[in-house]
Short mmCIF file of C-alpha atoms in Angstrom, two decimals:
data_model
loop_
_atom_site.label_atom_id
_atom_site.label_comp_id
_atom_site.label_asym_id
_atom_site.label_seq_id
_atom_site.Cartn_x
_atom_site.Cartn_y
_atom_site.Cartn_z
CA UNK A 17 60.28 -41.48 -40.77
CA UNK A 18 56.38 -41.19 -40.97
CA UNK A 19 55.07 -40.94 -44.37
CA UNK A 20 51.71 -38.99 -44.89
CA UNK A 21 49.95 -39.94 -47.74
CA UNK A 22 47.69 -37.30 -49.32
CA UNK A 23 46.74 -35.47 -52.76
CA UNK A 24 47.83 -32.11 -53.13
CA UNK A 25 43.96 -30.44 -53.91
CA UNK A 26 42.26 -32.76 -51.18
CA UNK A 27 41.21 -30.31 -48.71
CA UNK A 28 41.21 -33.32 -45.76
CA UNK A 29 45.03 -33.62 -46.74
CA UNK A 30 45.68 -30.73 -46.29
CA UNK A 31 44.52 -30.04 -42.86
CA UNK A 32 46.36 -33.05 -41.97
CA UNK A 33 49.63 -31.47 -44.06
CA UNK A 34 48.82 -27.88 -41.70
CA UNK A 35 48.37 -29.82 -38.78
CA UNK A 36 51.31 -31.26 -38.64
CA UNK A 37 53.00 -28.32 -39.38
CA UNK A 38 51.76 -26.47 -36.80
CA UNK A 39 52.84 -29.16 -34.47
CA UNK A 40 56.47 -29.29 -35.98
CA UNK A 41 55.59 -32.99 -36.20
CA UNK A 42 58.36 -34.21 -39.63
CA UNK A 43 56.84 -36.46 -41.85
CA UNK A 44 57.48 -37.61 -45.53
CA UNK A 45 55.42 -36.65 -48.07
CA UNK A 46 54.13 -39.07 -50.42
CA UNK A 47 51.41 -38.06 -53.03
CA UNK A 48 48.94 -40.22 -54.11
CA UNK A 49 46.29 -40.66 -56.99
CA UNK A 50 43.72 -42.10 -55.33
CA UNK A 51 41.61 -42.69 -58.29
CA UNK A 52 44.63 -45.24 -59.43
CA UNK A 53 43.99 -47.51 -56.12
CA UNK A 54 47.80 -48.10 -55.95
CA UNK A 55 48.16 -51.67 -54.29
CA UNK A 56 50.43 -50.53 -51.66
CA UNK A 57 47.91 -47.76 -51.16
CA UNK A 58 44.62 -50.14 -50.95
CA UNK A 59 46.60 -52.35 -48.76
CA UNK A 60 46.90 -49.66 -46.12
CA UNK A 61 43.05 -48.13 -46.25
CA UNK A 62 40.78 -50.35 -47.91
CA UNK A 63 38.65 -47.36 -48.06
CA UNK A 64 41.21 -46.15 -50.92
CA UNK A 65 40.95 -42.55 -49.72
CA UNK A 66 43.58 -40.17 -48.26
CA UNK A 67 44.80 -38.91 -46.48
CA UNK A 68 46.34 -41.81 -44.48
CA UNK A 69 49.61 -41.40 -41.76
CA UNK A 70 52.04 -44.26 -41.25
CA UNK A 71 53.46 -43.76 -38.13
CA UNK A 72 57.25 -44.88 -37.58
CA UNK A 73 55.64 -47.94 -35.72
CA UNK A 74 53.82 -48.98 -38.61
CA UNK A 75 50.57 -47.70 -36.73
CA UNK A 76 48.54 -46.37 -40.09
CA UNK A 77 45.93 -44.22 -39.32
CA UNK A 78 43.12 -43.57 -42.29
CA UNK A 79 39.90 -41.86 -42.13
CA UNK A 80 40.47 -38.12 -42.73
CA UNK A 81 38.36 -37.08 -40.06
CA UNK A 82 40.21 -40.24 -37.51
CA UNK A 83 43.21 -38.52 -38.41
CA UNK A 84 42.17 -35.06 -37.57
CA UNK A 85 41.09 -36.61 -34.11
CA UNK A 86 44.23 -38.64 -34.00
CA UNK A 87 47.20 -36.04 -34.24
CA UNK A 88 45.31 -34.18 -31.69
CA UNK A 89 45.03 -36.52 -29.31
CA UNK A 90 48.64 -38.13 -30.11
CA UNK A 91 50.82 -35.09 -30.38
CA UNK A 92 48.83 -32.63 -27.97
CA UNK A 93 51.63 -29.94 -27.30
CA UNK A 94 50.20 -26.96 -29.36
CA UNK A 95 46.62 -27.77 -29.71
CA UNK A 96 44.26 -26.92 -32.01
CA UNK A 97 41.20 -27.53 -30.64
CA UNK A 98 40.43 -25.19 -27.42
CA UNK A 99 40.45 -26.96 -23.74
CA UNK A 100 36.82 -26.43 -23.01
CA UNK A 101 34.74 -28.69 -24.12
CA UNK A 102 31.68 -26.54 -25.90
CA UNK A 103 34.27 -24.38 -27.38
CA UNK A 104 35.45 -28.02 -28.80
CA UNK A 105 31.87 -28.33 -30.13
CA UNK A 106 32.00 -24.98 -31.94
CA UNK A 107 35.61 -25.49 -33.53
CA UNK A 108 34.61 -29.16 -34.96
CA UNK A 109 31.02 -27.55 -36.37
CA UNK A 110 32.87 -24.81 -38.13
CA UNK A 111 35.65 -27.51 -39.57
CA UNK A 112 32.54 -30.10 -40.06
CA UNK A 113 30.74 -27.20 -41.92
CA UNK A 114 34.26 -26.80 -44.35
CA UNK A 115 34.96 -30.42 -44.72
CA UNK A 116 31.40 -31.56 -45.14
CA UNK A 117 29.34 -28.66 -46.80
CA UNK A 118 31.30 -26.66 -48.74
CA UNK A 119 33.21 -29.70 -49.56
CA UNK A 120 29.68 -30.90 -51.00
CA UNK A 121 28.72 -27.62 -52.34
CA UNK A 122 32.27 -25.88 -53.64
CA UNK A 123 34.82 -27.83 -54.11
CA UNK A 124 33.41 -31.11 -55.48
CA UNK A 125 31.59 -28.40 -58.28
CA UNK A 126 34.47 -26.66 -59.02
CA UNK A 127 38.06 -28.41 -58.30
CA UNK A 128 36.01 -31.85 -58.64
CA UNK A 129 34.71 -30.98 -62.04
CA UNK A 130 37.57 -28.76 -63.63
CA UNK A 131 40.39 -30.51 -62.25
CA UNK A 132 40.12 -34.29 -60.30
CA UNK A 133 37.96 -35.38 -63.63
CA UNK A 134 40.83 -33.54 -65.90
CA UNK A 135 43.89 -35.19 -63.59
CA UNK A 136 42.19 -38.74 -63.45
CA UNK A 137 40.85 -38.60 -66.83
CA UNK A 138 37.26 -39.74 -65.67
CA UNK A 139 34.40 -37.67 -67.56
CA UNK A 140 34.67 -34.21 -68.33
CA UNK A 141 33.58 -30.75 -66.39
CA UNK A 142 29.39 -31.02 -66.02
CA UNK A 143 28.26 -27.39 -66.42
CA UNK A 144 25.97 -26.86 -64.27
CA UNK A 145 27.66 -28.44 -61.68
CA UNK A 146 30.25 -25.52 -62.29
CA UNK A 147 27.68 -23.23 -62.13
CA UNK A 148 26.55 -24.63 -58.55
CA UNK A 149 29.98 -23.83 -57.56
CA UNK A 150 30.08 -20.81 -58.47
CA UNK A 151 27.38 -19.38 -57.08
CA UNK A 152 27.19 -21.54 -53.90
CA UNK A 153 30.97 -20.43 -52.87
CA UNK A 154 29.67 -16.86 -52.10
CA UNK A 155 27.50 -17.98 -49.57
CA UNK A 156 30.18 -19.67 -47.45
CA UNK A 157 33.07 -16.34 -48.00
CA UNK A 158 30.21 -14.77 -46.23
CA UNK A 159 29.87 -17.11 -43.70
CA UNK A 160 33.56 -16.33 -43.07
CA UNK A 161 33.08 -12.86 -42.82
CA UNK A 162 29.96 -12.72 -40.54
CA UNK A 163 32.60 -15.22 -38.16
CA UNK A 164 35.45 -12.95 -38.32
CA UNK A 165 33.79 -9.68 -37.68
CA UNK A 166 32.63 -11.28 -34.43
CA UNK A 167 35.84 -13.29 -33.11
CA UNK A 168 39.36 -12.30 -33.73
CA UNK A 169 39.49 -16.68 -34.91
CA UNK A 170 36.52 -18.21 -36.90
CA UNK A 171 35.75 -20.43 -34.13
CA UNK A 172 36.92 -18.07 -30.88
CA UNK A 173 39.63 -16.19 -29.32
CA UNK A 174 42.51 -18.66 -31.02
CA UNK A 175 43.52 -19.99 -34.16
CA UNK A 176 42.01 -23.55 -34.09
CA UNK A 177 41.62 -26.54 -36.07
CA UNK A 178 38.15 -24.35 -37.64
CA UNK A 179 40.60 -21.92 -39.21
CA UNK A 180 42.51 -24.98 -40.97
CA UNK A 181 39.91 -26.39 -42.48
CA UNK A 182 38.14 -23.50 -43.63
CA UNK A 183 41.38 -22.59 -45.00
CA UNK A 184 42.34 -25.68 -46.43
CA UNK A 185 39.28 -26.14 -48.04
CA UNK A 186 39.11 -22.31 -49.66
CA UNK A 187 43.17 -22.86 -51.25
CA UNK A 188 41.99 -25.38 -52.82
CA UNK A 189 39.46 -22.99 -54.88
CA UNK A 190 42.64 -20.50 -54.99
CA UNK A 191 44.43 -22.75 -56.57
CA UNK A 192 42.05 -23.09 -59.62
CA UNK A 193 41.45 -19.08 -59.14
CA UNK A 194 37.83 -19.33 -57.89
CA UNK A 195 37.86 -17.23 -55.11
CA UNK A 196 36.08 -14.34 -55.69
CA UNK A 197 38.48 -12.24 -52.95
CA UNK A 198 37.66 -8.50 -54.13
CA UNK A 199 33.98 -9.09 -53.26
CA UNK A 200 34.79 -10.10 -49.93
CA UNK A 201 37.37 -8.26 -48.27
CA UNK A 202 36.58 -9.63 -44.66
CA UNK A 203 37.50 -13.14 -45.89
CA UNK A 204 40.22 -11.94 -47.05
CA UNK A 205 41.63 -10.62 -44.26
CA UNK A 206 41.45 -13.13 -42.33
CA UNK A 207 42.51 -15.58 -45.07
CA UNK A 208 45.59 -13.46 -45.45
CA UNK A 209 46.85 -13.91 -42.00
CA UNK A 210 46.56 -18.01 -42.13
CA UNK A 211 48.40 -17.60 -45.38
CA UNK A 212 51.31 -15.97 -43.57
CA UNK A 213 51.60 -19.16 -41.74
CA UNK A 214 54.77 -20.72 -41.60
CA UNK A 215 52.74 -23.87 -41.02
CA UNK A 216 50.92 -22.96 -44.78
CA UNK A 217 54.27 -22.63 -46.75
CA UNK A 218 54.36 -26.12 -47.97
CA UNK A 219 50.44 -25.56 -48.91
CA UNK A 220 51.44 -22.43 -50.98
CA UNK A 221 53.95 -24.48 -52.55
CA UNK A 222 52.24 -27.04 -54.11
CA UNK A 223 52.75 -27.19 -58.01
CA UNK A 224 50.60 -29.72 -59.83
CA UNK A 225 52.29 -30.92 -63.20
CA UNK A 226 50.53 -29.38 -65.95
CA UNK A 227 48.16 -27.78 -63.67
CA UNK A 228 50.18 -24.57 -62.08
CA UNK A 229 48.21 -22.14 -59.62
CA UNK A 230 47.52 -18.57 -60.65
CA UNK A 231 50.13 -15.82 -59.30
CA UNK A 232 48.21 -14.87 -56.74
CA UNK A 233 48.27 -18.22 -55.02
CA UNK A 234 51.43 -17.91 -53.34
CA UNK A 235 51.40 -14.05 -52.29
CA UNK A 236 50.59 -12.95 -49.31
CA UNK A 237 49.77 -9.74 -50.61
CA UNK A 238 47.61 -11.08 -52.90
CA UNK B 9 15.54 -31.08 -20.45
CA UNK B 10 17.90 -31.22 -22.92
CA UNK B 11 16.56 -31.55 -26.28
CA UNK B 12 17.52 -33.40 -29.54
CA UNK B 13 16.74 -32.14 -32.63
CA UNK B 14 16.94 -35.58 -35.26
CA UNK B 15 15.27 -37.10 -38.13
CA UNK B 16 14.36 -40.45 -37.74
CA UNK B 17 15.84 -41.84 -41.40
CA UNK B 18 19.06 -39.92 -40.49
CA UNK B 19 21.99 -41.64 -39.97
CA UNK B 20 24.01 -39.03 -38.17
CA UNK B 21 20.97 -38.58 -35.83
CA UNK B 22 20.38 -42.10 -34.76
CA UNK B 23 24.03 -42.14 -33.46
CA UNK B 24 23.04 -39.71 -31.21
CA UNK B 25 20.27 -41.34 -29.73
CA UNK B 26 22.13 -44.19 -29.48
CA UNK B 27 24.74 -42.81 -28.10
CA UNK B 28 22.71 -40.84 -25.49
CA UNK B 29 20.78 -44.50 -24.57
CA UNK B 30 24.43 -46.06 -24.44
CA UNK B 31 25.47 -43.38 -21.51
CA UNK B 32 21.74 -43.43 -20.28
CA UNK B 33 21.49 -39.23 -20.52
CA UNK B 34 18.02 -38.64 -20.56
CA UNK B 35 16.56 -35.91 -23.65
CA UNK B 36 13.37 -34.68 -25.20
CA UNK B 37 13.13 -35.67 -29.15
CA UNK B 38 12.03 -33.62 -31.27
CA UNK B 39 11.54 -35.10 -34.58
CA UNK B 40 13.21 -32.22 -37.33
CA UNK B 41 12.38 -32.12 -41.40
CA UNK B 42 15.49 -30.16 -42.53
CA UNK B 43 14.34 -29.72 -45.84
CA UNK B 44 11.63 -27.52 -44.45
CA UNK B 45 13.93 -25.29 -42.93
CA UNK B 46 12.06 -24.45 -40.35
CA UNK B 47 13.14 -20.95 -38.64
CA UNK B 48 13.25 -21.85 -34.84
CA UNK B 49 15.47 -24.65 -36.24
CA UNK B 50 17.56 -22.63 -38.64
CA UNK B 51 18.10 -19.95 -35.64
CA UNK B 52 20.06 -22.85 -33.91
CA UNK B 53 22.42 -24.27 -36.76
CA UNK B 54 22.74 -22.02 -39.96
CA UNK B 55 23.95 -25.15 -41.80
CA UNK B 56 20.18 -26.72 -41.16
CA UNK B 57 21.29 -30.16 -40.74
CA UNK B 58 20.40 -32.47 -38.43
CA UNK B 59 21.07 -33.76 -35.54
CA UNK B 60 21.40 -31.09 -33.04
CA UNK B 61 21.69 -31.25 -29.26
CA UNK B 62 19.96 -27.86 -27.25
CA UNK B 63 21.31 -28.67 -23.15
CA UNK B 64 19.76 -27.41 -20.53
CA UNK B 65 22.07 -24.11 -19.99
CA UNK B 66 21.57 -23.40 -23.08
CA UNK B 67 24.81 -24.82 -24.97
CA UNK B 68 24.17 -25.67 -29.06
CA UNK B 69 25.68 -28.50 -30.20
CA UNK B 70 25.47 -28.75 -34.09
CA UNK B 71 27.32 -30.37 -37.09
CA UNK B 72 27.07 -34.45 -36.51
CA UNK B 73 30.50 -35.67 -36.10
CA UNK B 74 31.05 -32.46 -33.71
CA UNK B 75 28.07 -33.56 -31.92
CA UNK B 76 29.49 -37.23 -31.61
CA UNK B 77 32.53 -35.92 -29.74
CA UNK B 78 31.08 -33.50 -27.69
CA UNK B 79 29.00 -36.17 -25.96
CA UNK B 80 32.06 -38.52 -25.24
CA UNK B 81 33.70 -35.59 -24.01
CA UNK B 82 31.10 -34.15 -22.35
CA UNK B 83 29.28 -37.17 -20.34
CA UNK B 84 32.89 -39.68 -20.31
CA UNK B 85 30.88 -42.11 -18.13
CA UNK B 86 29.96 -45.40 -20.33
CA UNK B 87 32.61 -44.66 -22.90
CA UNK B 88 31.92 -45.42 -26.67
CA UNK B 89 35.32 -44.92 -27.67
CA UNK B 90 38.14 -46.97 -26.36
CA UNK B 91 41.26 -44.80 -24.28
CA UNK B 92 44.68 -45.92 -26.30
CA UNK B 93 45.39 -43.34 -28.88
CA UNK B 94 45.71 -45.94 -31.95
CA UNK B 95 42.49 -47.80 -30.84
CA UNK B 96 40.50 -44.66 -30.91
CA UNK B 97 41.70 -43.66 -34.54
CA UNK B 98 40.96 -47.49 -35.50
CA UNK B 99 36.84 -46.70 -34.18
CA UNK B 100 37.04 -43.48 -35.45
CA UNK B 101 38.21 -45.07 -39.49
CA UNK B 102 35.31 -47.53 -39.12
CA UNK B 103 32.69 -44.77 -37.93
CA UNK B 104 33.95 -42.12 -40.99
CA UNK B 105 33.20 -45.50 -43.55
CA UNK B 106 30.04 -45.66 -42.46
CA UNK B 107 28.79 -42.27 -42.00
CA UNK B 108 30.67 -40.74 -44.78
CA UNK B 109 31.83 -43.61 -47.53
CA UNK B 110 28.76 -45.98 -47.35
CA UNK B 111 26.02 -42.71 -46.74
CA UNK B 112 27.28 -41.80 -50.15
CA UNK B 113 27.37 -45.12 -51.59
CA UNK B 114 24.16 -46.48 -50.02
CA UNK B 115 21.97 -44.16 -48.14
CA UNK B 116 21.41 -41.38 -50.32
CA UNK B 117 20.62 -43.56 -53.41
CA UNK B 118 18.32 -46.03 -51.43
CA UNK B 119 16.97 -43.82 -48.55
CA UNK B 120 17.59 -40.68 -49.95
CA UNK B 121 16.03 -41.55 -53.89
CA UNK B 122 12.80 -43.79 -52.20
CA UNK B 123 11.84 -41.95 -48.96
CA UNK B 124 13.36 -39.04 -48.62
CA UNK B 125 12.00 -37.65 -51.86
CA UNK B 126 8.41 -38.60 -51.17
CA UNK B 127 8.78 -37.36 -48.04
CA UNK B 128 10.64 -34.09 -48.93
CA UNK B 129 8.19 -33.81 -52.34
CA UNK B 130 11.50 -32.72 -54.09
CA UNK B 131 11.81 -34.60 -57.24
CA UNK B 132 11.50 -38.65 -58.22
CA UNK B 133 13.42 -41.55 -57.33
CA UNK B 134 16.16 -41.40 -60.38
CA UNK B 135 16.41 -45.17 -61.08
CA UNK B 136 20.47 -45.63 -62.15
CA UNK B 137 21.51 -43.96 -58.15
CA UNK B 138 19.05 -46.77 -56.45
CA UNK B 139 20.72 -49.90 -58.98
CA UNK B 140 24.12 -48.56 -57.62
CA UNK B 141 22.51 -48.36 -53.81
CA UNK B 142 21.63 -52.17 -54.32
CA UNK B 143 24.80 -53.36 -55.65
CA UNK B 144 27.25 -51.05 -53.80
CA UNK B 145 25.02 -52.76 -50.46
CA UNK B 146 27.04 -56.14 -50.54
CA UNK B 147 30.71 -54.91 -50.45
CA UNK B 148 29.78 -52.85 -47.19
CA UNK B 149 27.88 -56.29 -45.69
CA UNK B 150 30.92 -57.96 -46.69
CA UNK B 151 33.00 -55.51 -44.76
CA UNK B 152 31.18 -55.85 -41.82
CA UNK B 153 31.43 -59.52 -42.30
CA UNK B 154 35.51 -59.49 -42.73
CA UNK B 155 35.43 -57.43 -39.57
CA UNK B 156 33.53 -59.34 -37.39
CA UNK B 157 35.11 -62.56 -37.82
CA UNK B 158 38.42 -61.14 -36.72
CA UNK B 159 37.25 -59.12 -33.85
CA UNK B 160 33.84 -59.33 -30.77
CA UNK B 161 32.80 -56.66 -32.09
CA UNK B 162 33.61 -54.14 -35.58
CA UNK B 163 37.04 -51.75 -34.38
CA UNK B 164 37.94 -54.28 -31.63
CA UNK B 165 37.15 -56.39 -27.98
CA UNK B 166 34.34 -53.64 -26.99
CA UNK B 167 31.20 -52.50 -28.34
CA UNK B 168 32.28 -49.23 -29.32
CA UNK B 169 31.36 -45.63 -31.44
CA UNK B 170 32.22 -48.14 -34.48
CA UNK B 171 29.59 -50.61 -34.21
CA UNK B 172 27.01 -47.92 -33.39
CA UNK B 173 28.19 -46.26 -36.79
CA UNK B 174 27.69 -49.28 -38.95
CA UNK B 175 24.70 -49.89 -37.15
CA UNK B 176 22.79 -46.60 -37.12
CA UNK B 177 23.27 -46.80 -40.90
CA UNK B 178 22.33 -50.17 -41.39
CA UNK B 179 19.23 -49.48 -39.37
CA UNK B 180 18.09 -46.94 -42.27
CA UNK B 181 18.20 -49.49 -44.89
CA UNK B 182 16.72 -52.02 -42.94
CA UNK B 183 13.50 -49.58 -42.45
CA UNK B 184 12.90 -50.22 -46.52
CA UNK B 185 13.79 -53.27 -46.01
CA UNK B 186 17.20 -53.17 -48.58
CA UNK B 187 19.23 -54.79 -46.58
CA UNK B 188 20.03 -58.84 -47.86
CA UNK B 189 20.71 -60.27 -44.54
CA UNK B 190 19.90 -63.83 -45.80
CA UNK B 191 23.38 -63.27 -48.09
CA UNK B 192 25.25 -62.57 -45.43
CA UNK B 193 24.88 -64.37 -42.00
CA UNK B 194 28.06 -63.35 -40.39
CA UNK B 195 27.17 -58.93 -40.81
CA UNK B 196 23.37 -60.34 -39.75
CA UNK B 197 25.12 -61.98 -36.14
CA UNK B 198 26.36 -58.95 -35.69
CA UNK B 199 23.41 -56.95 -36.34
CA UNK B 200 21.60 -59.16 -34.17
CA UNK B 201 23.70 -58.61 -31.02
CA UNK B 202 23.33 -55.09 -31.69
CA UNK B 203 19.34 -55.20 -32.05
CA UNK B 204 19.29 -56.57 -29.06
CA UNK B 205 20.46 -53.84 -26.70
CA UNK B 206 18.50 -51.61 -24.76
CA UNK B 207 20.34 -48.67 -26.59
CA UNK B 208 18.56 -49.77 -29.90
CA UNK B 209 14.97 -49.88 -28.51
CA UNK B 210 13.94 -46.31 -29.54
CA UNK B 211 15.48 -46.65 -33.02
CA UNK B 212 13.34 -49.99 -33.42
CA UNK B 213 10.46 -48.43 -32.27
CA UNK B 214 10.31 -45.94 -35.53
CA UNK B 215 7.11 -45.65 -37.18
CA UNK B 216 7.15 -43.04 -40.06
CA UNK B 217 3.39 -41.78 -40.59
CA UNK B 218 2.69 -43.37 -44.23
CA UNK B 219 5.91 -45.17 -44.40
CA UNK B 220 5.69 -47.85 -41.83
CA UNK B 221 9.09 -50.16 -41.65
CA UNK B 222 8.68 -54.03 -42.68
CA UNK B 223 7.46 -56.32 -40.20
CA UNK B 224 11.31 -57.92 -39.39
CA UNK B 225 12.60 -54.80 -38.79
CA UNK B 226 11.90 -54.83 -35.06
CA UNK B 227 11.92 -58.38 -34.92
CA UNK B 228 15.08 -59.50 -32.65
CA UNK B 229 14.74 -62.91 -34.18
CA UNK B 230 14.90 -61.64 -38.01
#
């Protein structure tokens, strides 16, 4: 069987975790630390960062954005990027905007600083980092809205690759209950139907030891 | 003409040009300070990074690594990235180390604390992020080095998106001259052979008004 490693809050992972769900593609789940640089981990990326696929083959494929490219171009029935390719360039800026800015702006302030630090016991929460987060997260449930009054999809006509990262990326914040949803009832929307996703079950799911998610999490009427 | 919006100490953006010298696609530079924000720019790409490609009907490509696709996708003559599925994800890991895992552990605390605060005026170069820049420098030459004694060339037998990756980066810190070739000969071969390509000639040919580079950075023979 394939084994995907990945962390539960690492946004990357879970697009890969929703991508292969969309593409019915079974794989074993195995979740790793990465701040512990398991051996057997290291020895399969020595960049020490998940997520990272080992196929049945023993093909490994690391690099969260190779692996983005990779089960797209390996398992292509049920795409998720569009055929054309400028509406390709529009659905990887939206998902480079997720994974890359609001990564760098959200979710290393918040999730980075309330929980990673707490889980791998390296420093404690920085303030004003927090604070960044806080405010900066408006910004980008905005963004969302100003895409989804225009196109039924963030990135176009059909669900895409931009809707999993900017949904990956933004249940991550759920999970610590830093989504400010009541202000921004657009994003919600639209954030409600990816959660109704069978392909975002296993997401909704997740349970970290010691860590649990707020009710809402889970509910699609949330 | 199609026009390229880059900065020259940008990482991101000197894949493109190399990448559009590689497939020989002819483009108008146009040399972009992000951190001015400049309107006309911000009109194209809300994000307000660069690079970002403007083609002649129009089209907006922004968001790097969605740039980076596009133009294999878009202009397939002169591939950069090999056709067998596991090959590609093997360039693509190399390329996402060096634009993602060493621009974090390298450029931003050597470029971004020396130049890119003078140029930018925001702030001083905070000493502790360019000590971690220096020593963080050697693992990544010694990565290159591990590479390239296994393989022609960084992800495999061809010159590929890889090697222009590592390069492009490289290139940066070899503008402030922080790069210690002398302590490592085999990542310097390799450097060498990539110097020496016509692709390279623009990016060697950078001249930053106040900040000129050292006098072996253009030198094929460093």
């Amino acid at each position: 069987m394939r084994i995907l490693h990945h962390h539960p809050l690492h946004a990357l992972s879970r697009v890969a975790r929703v991508m292969l769900a969309e593409k019915a593609i079974p794989f074993e789940s195995v979740i790793e630390k990465p701040w512990e640089r398991r051996d057997a981990f290291m020895r399969l990326t020595p960049a020490g960062d998940v997520p990272v696929l080992v196929e049945e083959d023993g093909v490994v494929v690391a690099g969260g954005l190779a692996l983005i490219e990779y089960l797209e171009e390996a398992y292509p029935d049920t795409p998720l990027l569009p055929r054309e390719v400028a509406r390709r360039a529009e659905v990887r800026r939206i998902a480079d905007w997720f994974l890359f800015k609001f990564e760098r702006e959200v979710t290393e302030n918040l999730v980075g600083e309330k929980l990673i630090k707490r889980l791998s016991g390296q420093g404690h929460p920085f303030a004003p980092a927090i604070r960044a987060g806080l405010a900066n997260i408006h910004y980008h449930l905005d963004y969302i809205a100003f895409l989804s009054e225009r196109r039924p999809w963030l990135a176009g006509p059909t669900f895409s690759l931009a809707d999993i990262a900017a949904a990956a990326s933004l249940s991550c914040l759920d999970y610590i209950d830093n989504v400010p949803w009541d202000k921004n009832p657009e994003a919600k929307d639209w954030y409600a139907r990816i959660k109704s996703r069978p392909s975002f079950r296993a997401i909704l799911a997740d349970n970290i030891t010691g860590c649990p998610p707020p009710r809402h999490y889970a509910d699609l009427d949330f």
